[in-house]
Short mmCIF file of C-alpha atoms (C1' of nucleotides) in Angstrom, two decimals:
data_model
loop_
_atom_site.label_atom_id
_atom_site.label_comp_id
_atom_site.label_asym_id
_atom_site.label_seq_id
_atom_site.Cartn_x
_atom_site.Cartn_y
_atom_site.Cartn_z
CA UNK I 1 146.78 78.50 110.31
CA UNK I 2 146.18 78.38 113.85
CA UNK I 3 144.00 81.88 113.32
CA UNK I 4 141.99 79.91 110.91
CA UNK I 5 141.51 77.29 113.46
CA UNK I 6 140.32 80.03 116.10
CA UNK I 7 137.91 81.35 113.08
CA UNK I 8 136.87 77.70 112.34
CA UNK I 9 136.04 77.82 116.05
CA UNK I 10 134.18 80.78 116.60
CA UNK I 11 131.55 80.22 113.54
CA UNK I 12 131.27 76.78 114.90
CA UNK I 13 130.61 78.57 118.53
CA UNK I 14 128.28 81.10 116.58
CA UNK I 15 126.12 79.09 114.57
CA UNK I 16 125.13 76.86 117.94
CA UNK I 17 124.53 80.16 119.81
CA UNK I 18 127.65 79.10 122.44
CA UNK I 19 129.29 82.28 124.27
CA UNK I 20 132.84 83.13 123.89
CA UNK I 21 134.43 82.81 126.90
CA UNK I 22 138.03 83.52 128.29
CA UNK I 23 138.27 79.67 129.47
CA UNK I 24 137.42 78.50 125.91
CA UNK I 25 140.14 80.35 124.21
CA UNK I 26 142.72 80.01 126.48
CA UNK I 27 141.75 76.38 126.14
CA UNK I 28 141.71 76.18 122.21
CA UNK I 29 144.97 78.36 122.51
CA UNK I 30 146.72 75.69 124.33
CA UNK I 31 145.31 72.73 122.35
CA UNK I 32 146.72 74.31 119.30
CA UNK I 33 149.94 75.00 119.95
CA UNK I 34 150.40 71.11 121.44
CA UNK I 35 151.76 68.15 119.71
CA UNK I 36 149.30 65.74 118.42
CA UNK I 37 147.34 63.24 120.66
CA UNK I 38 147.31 64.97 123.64
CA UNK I 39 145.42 63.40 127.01
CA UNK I 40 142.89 65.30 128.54
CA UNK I 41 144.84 64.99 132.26
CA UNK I 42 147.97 66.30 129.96
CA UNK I 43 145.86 69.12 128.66
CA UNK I 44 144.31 70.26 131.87
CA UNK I 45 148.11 70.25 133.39
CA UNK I 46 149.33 72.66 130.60
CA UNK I 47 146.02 74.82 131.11
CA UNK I 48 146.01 75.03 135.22
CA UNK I 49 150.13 75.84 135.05
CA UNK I 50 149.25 78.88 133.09
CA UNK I 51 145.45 79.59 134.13
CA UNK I 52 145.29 78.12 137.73
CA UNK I 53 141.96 78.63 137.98
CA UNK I 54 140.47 76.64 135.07
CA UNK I 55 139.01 73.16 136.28
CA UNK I 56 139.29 70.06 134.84
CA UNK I 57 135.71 69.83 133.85
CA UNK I 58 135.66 72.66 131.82
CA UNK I 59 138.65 71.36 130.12
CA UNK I 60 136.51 68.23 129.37
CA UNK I 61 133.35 70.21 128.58
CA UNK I 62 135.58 72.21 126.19
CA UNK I 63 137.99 69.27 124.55
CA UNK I 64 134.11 67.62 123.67
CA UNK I 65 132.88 70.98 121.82
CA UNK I 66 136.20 71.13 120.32
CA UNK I 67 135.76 67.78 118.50
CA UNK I 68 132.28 68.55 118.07
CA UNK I 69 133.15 71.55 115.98
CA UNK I 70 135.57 69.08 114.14
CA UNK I 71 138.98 70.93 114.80
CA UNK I 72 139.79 67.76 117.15
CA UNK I 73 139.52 64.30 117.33
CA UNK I 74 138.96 61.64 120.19
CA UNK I 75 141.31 58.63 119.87
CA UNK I 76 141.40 55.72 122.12
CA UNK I 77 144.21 53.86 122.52
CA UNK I 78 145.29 51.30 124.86
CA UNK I 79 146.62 53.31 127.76
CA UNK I 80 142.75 54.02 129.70
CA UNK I 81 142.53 57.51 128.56
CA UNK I 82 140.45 59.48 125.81
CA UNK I 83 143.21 61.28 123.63
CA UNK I 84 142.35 64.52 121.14
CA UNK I 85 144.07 65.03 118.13
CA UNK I 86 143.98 67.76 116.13
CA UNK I 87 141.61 67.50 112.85
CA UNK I 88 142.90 68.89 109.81
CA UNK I 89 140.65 70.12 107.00
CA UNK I 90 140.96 67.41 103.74
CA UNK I 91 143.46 65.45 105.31
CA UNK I 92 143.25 62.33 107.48
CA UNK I 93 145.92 60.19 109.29
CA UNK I 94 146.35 57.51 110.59
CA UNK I 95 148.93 55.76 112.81
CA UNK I 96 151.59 53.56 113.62
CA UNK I 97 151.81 52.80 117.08
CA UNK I 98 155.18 51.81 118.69
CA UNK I 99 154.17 49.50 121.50
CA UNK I 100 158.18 49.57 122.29
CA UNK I 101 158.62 53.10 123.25
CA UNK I 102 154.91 54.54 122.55
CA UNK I 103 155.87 56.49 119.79
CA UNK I 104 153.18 57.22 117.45
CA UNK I 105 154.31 57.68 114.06
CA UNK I 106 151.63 59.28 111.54
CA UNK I 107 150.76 58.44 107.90
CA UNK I 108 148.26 59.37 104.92
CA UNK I 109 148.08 56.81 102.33
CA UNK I 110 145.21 57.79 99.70
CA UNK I 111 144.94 54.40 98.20
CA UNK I 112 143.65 53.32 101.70
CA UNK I 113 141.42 55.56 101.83
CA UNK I 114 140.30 55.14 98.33
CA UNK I 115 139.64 51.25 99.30
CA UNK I 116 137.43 52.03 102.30
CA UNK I 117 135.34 53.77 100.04
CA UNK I 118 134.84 50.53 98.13
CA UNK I 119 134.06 48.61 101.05
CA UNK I 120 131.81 51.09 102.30
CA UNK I 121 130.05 50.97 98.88
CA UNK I 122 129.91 47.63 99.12
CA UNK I 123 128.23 47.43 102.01
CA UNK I 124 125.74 50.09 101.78
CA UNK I 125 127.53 52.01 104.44
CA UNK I 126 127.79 56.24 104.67
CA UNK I 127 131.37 57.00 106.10
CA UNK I 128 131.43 59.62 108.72
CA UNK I 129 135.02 59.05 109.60
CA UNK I 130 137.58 56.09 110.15
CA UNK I 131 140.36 55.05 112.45
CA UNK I 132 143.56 52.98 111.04
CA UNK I 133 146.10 52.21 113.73
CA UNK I 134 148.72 49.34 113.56
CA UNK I 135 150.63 48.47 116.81
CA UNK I 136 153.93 47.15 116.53
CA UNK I 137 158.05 47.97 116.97
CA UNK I 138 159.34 51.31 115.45
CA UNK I 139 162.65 51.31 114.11
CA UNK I 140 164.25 51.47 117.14
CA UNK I 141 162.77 49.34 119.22
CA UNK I 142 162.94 46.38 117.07
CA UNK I 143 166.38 46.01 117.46
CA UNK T 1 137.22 24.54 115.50
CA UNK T 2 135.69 25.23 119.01
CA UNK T 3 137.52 22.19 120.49
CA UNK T 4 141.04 22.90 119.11
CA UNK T 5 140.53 26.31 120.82
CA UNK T 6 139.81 24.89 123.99
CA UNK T 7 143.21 22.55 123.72
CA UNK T 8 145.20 26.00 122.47
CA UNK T 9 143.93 27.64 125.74
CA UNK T 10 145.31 24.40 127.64
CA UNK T 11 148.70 24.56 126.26
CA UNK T 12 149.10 28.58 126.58
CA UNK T 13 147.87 27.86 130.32
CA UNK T 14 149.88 24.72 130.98
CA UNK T 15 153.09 26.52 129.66
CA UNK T 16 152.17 28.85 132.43
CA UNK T 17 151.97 26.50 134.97
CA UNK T 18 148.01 28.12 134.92
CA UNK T 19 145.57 25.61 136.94
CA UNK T 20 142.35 24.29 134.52
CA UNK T 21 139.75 25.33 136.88
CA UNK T 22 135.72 25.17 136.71
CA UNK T 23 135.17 28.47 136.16
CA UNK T 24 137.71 29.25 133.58
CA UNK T 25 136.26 26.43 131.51
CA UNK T 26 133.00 27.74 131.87
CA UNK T 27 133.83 31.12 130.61
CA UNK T 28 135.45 29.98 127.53
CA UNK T 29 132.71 27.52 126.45
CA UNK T 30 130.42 30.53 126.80
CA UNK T 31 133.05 32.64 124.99
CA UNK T 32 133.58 30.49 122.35
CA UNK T 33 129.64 30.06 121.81
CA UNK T 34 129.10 34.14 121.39
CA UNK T 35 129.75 36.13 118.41
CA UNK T 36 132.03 38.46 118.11
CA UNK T 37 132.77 41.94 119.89
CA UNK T 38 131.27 40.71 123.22
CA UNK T 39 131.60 42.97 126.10
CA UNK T 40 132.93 42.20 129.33
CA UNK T 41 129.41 42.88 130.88
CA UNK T 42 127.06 40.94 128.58
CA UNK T 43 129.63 37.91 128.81
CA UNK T 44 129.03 38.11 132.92
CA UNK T 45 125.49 38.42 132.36
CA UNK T 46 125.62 35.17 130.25
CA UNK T 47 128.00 33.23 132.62
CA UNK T 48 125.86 34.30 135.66
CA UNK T 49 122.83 33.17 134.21
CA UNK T 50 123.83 29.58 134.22
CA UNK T 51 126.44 29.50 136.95
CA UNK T 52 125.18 32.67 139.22
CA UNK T 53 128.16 31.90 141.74
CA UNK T 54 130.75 33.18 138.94
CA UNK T 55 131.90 36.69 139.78
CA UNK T 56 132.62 39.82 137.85
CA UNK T 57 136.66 39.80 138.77
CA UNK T 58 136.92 36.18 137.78
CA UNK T 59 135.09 37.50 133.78
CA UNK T 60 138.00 40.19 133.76
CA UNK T 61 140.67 38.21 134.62
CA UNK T 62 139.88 35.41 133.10
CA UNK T 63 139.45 37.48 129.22
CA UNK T 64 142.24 38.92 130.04
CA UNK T 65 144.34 35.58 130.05
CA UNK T 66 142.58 35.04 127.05
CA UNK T 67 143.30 37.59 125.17
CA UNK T 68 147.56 37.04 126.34
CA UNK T 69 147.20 33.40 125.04
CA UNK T 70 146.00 34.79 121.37
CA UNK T 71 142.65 33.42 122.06
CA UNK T 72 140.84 36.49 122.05
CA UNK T 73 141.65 40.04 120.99
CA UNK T 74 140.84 43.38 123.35
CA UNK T 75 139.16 46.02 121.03
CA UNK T 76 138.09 49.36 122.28
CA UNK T 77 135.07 51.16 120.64
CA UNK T 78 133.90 54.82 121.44
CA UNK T 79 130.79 53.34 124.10
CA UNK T 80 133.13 53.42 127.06
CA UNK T 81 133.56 49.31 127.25
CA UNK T 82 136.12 46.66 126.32
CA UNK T 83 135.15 44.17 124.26
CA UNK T 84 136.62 41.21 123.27
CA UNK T 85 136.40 39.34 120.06
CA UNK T 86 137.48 36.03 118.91
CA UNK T 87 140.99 35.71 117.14
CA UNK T 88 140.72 33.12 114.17
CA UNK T 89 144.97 31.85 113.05
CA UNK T 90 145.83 33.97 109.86
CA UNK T 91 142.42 36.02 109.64
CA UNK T 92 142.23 39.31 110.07
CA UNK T 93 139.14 41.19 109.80
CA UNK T 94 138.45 44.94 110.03
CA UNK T 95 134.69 46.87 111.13
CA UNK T 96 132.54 48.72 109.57
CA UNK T 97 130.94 50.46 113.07
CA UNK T 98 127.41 52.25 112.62
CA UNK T 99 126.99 55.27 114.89
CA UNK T 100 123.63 54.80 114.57
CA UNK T 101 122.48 51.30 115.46
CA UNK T 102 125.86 50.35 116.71
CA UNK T 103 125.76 47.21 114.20
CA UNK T 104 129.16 45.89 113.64
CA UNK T 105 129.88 44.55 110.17
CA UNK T 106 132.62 42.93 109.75
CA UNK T 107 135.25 42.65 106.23
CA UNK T 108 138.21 41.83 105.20
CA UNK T 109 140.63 43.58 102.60
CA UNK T 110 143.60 41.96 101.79
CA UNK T 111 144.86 44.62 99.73
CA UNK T 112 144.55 47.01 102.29
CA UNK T 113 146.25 44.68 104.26
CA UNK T 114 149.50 44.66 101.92
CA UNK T 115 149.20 48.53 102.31
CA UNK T 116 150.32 48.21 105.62
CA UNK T 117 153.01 46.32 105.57
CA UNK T 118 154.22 48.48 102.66
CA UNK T 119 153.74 51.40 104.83
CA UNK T 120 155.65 49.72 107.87
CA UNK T 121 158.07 48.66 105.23
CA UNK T 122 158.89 52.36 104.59
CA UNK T 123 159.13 53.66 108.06
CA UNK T 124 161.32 50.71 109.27
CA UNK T 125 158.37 49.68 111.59
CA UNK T 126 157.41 45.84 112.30
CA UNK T 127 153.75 45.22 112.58
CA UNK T 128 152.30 42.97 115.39
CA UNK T 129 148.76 43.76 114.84
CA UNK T 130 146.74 46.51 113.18
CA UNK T 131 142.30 47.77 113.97
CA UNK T 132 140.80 49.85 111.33
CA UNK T 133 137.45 50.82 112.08
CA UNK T 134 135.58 52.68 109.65
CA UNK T 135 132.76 54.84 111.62
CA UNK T 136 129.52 55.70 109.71
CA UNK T 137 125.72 55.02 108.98
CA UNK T 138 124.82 51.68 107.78
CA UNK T 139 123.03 50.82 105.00
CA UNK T 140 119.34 51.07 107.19
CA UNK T 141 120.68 53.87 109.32
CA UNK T 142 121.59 56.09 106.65
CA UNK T 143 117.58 56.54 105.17
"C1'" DC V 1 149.87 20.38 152.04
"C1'" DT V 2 151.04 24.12 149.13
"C1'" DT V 3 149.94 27.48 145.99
"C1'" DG V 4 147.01 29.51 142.81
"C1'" DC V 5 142.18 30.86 142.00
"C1'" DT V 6 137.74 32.73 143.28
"C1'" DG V 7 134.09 35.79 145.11
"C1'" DC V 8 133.20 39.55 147.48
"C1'" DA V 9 133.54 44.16 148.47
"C1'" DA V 10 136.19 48.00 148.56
"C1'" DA V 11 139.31 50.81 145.91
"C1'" DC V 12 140.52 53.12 141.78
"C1'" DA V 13 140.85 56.04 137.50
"C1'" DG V 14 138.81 58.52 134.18
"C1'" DT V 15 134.87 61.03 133.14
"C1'" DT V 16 130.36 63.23 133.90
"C1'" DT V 17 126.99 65.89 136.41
"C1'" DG V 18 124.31 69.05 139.80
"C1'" DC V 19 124.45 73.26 141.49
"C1'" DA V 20 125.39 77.98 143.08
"C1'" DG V 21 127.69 81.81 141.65
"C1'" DA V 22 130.19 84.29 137.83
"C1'" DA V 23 130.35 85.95 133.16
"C1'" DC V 24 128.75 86.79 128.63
"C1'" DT V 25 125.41 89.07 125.43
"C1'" DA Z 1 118.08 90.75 132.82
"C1'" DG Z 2 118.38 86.47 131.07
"C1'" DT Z 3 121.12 82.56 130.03
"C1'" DT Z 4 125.02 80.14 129.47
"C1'" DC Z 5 129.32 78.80 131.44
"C1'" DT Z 6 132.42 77.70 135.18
"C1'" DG Z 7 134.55 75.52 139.29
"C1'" DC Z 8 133.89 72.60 142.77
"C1'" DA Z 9 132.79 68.42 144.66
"C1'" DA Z 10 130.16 64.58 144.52
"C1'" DA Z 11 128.47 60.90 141.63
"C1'" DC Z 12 129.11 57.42 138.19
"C1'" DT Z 13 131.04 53.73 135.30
"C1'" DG Z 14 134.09 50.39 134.02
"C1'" DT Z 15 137.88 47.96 135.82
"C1'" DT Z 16 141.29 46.36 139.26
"C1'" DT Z 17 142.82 44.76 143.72
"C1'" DG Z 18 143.23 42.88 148.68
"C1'" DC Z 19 142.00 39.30 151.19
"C1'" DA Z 20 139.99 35.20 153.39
"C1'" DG Z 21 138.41 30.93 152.09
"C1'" DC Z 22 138.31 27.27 148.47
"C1'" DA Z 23 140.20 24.05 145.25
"C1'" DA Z 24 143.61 22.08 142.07
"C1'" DG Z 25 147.94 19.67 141.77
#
DNA sequence: CTTGCTGCAAACAGTTTGCAGAACT
DNA sequence: AGTTCTGCAAACTGTTTGCAGCAAG
């Protein structure tokens, strides 16, 4: 799955003329093989430990063509820094959001999505993508 | 409506032991008069244009107290600035963001709303507040 | 009179950008 | 060879903070 990713990539990469380069796949190597909702500072750390000589901005540059491509997301929470997620194909999440501990707990629920549709209907409105997040106490943290 | 805000901001700041000042006055009658999803900019540009002595700080500081006393609510879009919009008791109301004008329409679902709380229900979590924004092309945007 | 609040400017954090050299095709 | 990409550092943007003076209680 994450070779599909990498494929998923590479047309995207092809079809806008970008170049391969080592920076980019080390990059998309890394992003894959983290945990969801990962910081751009957290990212860059991971790269540089492994690839000292990447810079942050490429890491930036390359995080904004990943969600371009759509194999990652930008979230924005409360915490002052752009998070990616990683997108995948047919299925959306959203989140609960443990203000406790900072957990984030994911969910799917179709019948949510099938009621944005209505709304959206409704309204007259195209969705290009959505964003559910409800902050509260996890199960632990409510005690 | 607008006046039993103004006395809900009184209490939250007398239980503080907050001083009633000019300036925070000010910024809440101009607050209260704005529609929703203001940002922290625009509101200083409307405060300075009738009181130019009120400074930028005092605008951040002074939304942020509102939004601790319930009065107002932080909410974080994808154009790099907070904005605040007004909390109404026992409403809740979700966005319909276009990408392309950057309209905001507003709507409420109270079934999606139940959702939730079944889905917090089943993961144990307690819900303090929830933002679903649905991101897309509205209904002028999308010809 | 005491303490909190304000305005200013400087500091800050996260992100973006200009540019010269390196790397891909 | 021709372009795109990269790393660096500087620039930018939105927000926060330190501090001296002002104002509320």
């Amino acid at each position: 799955m994450i070779l599909e990713k990498k494929k998923a990539f590479n047309s995207f990469a092809a079809a806008k003329g970008l170049r391969s380069t080592r920076q980019r796949d080390i990059i998309l190597d890394i992003f894959l093989s983290t945990h969801q909702h990962i910081s751009v500072e957290e990212l860059y750390l991971k790269v540089k430990s492994s690839n000292p000589g990447i810079g942050q901005a490429t890491v930036y540059r390359t995080l904004k063509l990943f969600a371009e491509s759509g194999l990652a997301r930008e979230i924005l929470l409360h915490d002052g820094q752009t998070r990616y997620e990683h997108v995948v194909a047919g299925e959306h999440h959203d989140h609960l959001v443990c203000t406790g501990c900072n957990a984030i707990i994911e969910f799917e629920d179709e019948t949510i999505e099938n009621l944005q549709k209505d709304i959206a209907l409704r309204h007259g409105f195209f969705i290009r993508s959505h964003k559910l997040e409800i902050y509260g106490l996890c199960s632990t943290c409510r005690i």
